[in-house]
XYZ file of C-alpha atoms in Angstrom:
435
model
C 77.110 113.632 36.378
C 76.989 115.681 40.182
C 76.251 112.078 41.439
C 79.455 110.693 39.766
C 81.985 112.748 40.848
C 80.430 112.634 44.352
C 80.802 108.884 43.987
C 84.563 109.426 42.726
C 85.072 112.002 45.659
C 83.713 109.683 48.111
C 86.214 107.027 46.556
C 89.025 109.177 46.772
C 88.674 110.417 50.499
C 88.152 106.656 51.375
C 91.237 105.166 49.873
C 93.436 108.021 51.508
C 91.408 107.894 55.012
C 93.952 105.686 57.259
C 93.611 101.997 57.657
C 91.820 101.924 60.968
C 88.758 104.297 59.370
C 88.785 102.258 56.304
C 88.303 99.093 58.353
C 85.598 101.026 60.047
C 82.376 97.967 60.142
C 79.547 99.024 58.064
C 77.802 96.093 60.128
C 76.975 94.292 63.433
C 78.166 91.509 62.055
C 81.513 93.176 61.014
C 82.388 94.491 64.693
C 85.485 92.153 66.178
C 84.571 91.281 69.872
C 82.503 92.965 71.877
C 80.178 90.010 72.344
C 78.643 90.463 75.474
C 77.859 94.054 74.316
C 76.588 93.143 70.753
C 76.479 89.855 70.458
C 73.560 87.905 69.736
C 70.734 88.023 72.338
C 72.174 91.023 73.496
C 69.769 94.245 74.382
C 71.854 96.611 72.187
C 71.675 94.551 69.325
C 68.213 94.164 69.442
C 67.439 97.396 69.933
C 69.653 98.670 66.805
C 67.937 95.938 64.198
C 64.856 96.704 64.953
C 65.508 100.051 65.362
C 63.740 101.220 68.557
C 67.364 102.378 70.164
C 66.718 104.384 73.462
C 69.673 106.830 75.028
C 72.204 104.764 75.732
C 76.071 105.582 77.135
C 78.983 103.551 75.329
C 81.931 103.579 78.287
C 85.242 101.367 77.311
C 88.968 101.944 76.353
C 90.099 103.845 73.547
C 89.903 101.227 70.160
C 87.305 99.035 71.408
C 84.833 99.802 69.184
C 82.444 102.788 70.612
C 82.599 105.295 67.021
C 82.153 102.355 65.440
C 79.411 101.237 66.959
C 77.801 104.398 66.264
C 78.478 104.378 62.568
C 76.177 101.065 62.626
C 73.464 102.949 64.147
C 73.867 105.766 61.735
C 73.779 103.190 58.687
C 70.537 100.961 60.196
C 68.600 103.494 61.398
C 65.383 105.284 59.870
C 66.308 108.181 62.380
C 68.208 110.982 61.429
C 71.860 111.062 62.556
C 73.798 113.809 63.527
C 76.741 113.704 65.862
C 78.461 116.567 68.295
C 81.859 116.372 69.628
C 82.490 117.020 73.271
C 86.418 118.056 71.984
C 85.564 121.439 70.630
C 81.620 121.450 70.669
C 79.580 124.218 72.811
C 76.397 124.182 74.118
C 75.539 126.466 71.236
C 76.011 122.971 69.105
C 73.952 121.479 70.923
C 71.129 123.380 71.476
C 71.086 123.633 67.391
C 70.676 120.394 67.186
C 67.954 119.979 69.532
C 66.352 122.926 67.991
C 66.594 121.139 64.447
C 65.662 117.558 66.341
C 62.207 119.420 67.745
C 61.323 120.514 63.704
C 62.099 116.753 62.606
C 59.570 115.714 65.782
C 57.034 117.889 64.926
C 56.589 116.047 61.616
C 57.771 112.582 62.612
C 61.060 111.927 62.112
C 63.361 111.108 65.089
C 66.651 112.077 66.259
C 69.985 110.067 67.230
C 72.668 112.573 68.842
C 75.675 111.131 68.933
C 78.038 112.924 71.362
C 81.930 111.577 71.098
C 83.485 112.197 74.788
C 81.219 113.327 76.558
C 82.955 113.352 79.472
C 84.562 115.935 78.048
C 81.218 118.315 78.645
C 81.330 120.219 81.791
C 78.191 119.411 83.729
C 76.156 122.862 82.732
C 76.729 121.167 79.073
C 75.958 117.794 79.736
C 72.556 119.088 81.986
C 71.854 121.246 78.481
C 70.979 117.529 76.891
C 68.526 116.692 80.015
C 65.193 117.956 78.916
C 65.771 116.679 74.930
C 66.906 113.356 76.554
C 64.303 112.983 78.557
C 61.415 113.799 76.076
C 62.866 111.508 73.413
C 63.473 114.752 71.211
C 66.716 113.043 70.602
C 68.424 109.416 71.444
C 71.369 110.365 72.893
C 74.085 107.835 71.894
C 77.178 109.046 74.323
C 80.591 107.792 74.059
C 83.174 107.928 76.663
C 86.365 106.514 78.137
C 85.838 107.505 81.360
C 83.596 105.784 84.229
C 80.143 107.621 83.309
C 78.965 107.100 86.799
C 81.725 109.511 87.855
C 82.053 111.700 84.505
C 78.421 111.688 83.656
C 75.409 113.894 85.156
C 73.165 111.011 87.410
C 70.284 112.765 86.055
C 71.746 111.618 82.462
C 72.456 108.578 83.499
C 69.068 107.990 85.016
C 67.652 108.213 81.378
C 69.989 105.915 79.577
C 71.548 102.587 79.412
C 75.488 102.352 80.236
C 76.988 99.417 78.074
C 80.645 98.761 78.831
C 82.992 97.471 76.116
C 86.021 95.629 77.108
C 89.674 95.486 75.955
C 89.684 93.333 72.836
C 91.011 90.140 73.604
C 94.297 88.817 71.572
C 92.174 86.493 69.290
C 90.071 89.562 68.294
C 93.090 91.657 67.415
C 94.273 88.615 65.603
C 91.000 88.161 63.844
C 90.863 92.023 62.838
C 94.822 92.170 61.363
C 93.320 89.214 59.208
C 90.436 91.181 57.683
C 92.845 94.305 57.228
C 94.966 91.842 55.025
C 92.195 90.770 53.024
C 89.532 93.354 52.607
C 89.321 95.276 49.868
C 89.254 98.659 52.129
C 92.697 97.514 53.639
C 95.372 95.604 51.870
C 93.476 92.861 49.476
C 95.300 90.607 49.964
C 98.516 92.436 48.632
C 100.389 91.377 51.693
C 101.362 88.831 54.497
C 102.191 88.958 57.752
C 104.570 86.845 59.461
C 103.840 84.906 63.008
C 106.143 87.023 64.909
C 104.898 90.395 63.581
C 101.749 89.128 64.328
C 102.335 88.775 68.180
C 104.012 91.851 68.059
C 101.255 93.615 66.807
C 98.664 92.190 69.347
C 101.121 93.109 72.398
C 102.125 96.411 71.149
C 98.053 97.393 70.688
C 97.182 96.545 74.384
C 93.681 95.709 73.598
C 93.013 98.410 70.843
C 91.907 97.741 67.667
C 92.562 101.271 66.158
C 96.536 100.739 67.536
C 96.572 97.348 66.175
C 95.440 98.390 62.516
C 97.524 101.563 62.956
C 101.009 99.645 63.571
C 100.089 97.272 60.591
C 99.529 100.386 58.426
C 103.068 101.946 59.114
C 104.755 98.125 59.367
C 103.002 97.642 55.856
C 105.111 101.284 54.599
C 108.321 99.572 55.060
C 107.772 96.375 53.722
C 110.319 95.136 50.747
C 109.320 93.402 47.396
C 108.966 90.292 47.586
C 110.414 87.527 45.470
C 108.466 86.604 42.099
C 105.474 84.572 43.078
C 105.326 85.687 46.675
C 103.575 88.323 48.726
C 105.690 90.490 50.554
C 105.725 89.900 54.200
C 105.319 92.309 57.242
C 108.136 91.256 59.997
C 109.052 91.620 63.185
C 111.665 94.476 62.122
C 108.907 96.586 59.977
C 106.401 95.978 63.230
C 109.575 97.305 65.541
C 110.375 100.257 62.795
C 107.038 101.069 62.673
C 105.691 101.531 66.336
C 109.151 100.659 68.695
C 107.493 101.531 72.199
C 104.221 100.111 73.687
C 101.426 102.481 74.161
C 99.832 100.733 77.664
C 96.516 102.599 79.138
C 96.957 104.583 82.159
C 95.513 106.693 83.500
C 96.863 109.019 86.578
C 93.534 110.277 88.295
C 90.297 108.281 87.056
C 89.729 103.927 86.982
C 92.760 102.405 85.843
C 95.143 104.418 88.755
C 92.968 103.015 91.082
C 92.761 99.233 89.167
C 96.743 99.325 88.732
C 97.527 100.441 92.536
C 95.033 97.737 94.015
C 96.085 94.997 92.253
C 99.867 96.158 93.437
C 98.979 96.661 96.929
C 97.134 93.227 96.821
C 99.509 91.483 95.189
C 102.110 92.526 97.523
C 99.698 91.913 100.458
C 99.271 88.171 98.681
C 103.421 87.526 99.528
C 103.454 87.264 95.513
C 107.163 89.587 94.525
C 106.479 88.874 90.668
C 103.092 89.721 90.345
C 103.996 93.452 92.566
C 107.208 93.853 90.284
C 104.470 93.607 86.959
C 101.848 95.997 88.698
C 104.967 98.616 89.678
C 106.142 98.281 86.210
C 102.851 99.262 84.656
C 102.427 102.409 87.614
C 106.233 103.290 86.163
C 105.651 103.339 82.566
C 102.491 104.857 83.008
C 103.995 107.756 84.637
C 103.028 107.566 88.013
C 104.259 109.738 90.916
C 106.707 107.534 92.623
C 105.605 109.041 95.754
C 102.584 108.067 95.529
C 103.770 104.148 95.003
C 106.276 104.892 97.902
C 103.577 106.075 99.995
C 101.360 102.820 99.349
C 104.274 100.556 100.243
C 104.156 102.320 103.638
C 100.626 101.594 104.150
C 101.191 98.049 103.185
C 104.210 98.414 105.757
C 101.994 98.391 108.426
C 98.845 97.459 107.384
C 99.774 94.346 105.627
C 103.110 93.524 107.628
C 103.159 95.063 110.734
C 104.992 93.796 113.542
C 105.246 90.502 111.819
C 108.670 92.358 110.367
C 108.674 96.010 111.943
C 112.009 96.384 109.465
C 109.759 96.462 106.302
C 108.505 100.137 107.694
C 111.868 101.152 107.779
C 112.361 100.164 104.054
C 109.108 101.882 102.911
C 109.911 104.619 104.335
C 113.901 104.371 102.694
C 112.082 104.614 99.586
C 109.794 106.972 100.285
C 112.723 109.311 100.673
C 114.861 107.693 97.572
C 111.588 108.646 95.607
C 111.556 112.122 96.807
C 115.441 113.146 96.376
C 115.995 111.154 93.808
C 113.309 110.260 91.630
C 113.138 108.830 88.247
C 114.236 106.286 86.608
C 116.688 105.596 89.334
C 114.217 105.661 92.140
C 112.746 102.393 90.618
C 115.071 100.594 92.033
C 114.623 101.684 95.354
C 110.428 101.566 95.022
C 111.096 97.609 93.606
C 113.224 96.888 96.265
C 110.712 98.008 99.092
C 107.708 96.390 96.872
C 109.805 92.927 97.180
C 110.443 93.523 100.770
C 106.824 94.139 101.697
C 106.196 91.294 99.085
C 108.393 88.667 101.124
C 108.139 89.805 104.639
C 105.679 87.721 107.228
C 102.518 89.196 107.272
C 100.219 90.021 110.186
C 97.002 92.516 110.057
C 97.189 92.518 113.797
C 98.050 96.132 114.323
C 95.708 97.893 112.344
C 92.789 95.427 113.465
C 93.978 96.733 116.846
C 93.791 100.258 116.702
C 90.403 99.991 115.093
C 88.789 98.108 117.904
C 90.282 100.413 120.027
C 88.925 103.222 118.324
C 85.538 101.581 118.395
C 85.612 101.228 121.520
C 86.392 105.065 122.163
C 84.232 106.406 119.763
C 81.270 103.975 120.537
C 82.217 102.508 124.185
C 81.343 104.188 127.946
C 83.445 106.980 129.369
C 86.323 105.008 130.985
C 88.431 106.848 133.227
C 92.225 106.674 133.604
C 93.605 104.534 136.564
C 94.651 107.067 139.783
C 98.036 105.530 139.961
C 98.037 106.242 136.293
C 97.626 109.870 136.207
C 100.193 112.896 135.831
C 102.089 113.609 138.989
C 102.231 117.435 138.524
C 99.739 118.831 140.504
C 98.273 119.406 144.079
C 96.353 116.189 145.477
C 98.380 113.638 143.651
C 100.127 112.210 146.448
C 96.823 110.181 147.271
C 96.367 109.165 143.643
C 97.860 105.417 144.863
C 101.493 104.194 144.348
C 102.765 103.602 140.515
C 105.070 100.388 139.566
C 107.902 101.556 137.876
C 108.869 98.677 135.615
C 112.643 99.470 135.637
C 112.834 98.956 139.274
C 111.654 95.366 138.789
C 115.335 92.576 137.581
C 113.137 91.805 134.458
C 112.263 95.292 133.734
C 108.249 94.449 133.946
C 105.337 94.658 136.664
C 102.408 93.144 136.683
C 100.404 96.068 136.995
C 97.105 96.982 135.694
C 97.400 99.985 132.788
C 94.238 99.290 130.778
C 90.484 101.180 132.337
C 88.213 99.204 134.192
C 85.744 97.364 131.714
C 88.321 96.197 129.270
C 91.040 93.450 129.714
C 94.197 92.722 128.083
C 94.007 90.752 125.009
C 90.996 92.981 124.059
C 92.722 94.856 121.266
C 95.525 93.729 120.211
C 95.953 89.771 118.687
C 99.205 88.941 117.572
C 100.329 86.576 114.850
C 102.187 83.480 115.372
C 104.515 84.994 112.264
C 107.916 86.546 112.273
C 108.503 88.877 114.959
C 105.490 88.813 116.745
C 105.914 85.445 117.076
C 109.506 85.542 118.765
C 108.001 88.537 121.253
C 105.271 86.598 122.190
C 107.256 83.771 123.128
C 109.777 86.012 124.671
C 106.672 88.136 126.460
C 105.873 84.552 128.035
C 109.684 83.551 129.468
C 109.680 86.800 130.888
C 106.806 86.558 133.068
C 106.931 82.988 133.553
C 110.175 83.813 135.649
């Protein structure tokens, strides 16, 4: 009788857990995606069926499949599973765990520790899992949406295997809204779910599975009878209702900042205005400190443009101040128009190519010394320091006159583009003292 109402109660919590814990894969062979991670051939999946899993780190967005993962091992292995979350655990938790892991040892059994964000461990937590880890008293399984090798104790890494999980692609998404539909734990079939909706759903979850499933659970609240004979249908309106703003990843200190502001500053650097208008957008909705993005587009300003189009400085730093007294959502104007700017503008590396030889050749080059004619005029002895050219008392306003140290000749440095501006003062540079 106990075991029947534990059954019933088991029943009960399952059918009221939400849809994305329902759909939960009891199986390898259930997970959506994750292919190169779990797929056939792979090292994890080996390692679960036959059941010789070593300490291993799961690292990949949020709905990708890491929990899940770790419900397989629990359900496959012989080893006893117990899990510790990093939101709320101590090190109290774990060292009872070990402790109980070190009993099971002692008469055979083995350990998997599953810790969910660990990332979230401070690093005299995560060092509290070393010596357990590294005397197989437990497996550690570790889950985490940050980069381990930057969130993660190197000693802990040392002992375990990082597999990354990726984004699931928009045929996975597609393939896992199907099995919701039909699987007994989801909607059996009770439902449909139109084209449209569909494509909603797989651009509203971003690559998450659990956002996916969660946005076809609410859609699926406000869906009407259908007619006699026919299922009722999720649409585009219940998928709108239901979840009417796009949950995108970002992240404003760790990977994807750094991912997102690359590809902008590369994309601008690649004369491509569409593809830095996307990458803004995503820095924007994400939240991101529009002084920061200012402040890239002045790098780029100079770095990437130069004297090729010594205006687009002048726009950068417009923007820079439009970001600063202004700020959001107006600013985004003023950040998109700079980004197109920098985008469109001739480009030439010349200038900071230049002032990097030049600092190679200071920092790594032989003492040179300035020029007498060169030198300040303010103080006793100078009169014999040799006569000085002063360009403005030349028609064309230029001498030829020797400014650089002896050892290095001009050209050395500096090695301007036949683009935009440069290319007009070159030219002019060459009339002038052809004359």
């Amino acid at each position: 009788m106990d075991t029947l109402f534990s059954e019933i109660d088991e029943y009960d919590r399952r059918i009221s857990a939400p849809l994305a814990v329902r759909m939960r894969p009891q199986t390898l062979d259930d997970l959506v995606g994750q292919e190169q991670a779990v797929g056939p051939g792979s090292w994890l999946r080996a390692a679960i069926e036959n059941d010789q899993l070593t300490s291993v780190i799961l690292f990949g967005p949020a709905g990708t499949g890491k929990t899940s993962i770790a419900r397989v091992i629990a359900t496959s292995t012989r080893a006893t599973f117990v899990e510790v979350s990093a939101i709320g655990g101590t090190v109290s938790d774990l060292r009872r765990e070990i402790a109980a892991a070190e009993k099971r040892l002692a008469l055979g059994g083995r350990t998997i520790l599953f810790v969910d964000e660990i990332h979230r461990f401070n690093r005299s937590q995560q060092d509290a899992l070393l010596h357990a880890v590294e005397n197989r008293v437990v497996v550690l399984v570790g889950a985490t949406t940050e980069n381990p090798y930057f969130e993660v104790n190197t000693a802990l890494l040392s002992r375990s295997r990082v597999v990354e999980l990726r984004s699931l692609s928009d045929t996975a998404i597609s393939n896992l809204l199907d099995k919701a539909l039909a699987s007994p734990d989801g909607f059996n079939g009770a439902l449909s779910l139109d084209d449209e909706a569909r494509d909603a759903i797989i651009v509203l979850a971003g690559g998450d599975g659990r956002a996916a499933l969660t946005t076809l659970e609410l859609a699926a609240e406000l869906v009407k009878p259908g007619e006699e004979g026919t299922l009722p249908v999720i649409t585009l309106d219940a998928v709108h209702a239901a979840n009417p703003h796009r949950g995108l990843s970002y992240d404003k200190n760790k990977d994807m900042h750094y991912d997102i502001i690359s590809a902008f500053i590369k994309s601008m650097r690649g004369s491509d205005p569409d593809a830095a208008l996307y990458w803004l957008a995503r820095m924007i909705e994400g939240g991101e400190d529009p002084k920061f993005i200012a402040r890239r587009i002045m790098i780029a300003a100079s770095e990437d443009v130069g004297n090729a189009d010594p205006q687009a400085l002048l726009i950068a730093h417009a923007a820079f101040k439009s970001a600063e007294v202004i700020g959001y959502p107006e600013c985004r104007i003023n950040l998109a128009q700079a980004a197109i700017y920098v985008a469109l503008a001739p480009k030439s590396n010349a200038v900071e190519a230049g002032i990097d030889a030049a600092l190679a050749e200071v920092r790594h080059g032989p003492l040179r010394e300035v020029p007498a004619y060169l030198r300040d005029r303010h103080r006793p002895g100078s009169e014999n320091y040799g006569a000085y050219r002063y360009p403005h008392d030349y028609p064309e306003g230029w001498v030829d006159q020797r400014y650089l140290p002896e050892g290095l000749e001009p050209g050395c440095f500096y090695h301007p583009t036949e683009r935009g501006w440069e290319a007009y003062r070159i030219e002019a540079t060459r009339r002038d003292r052809s004359r």
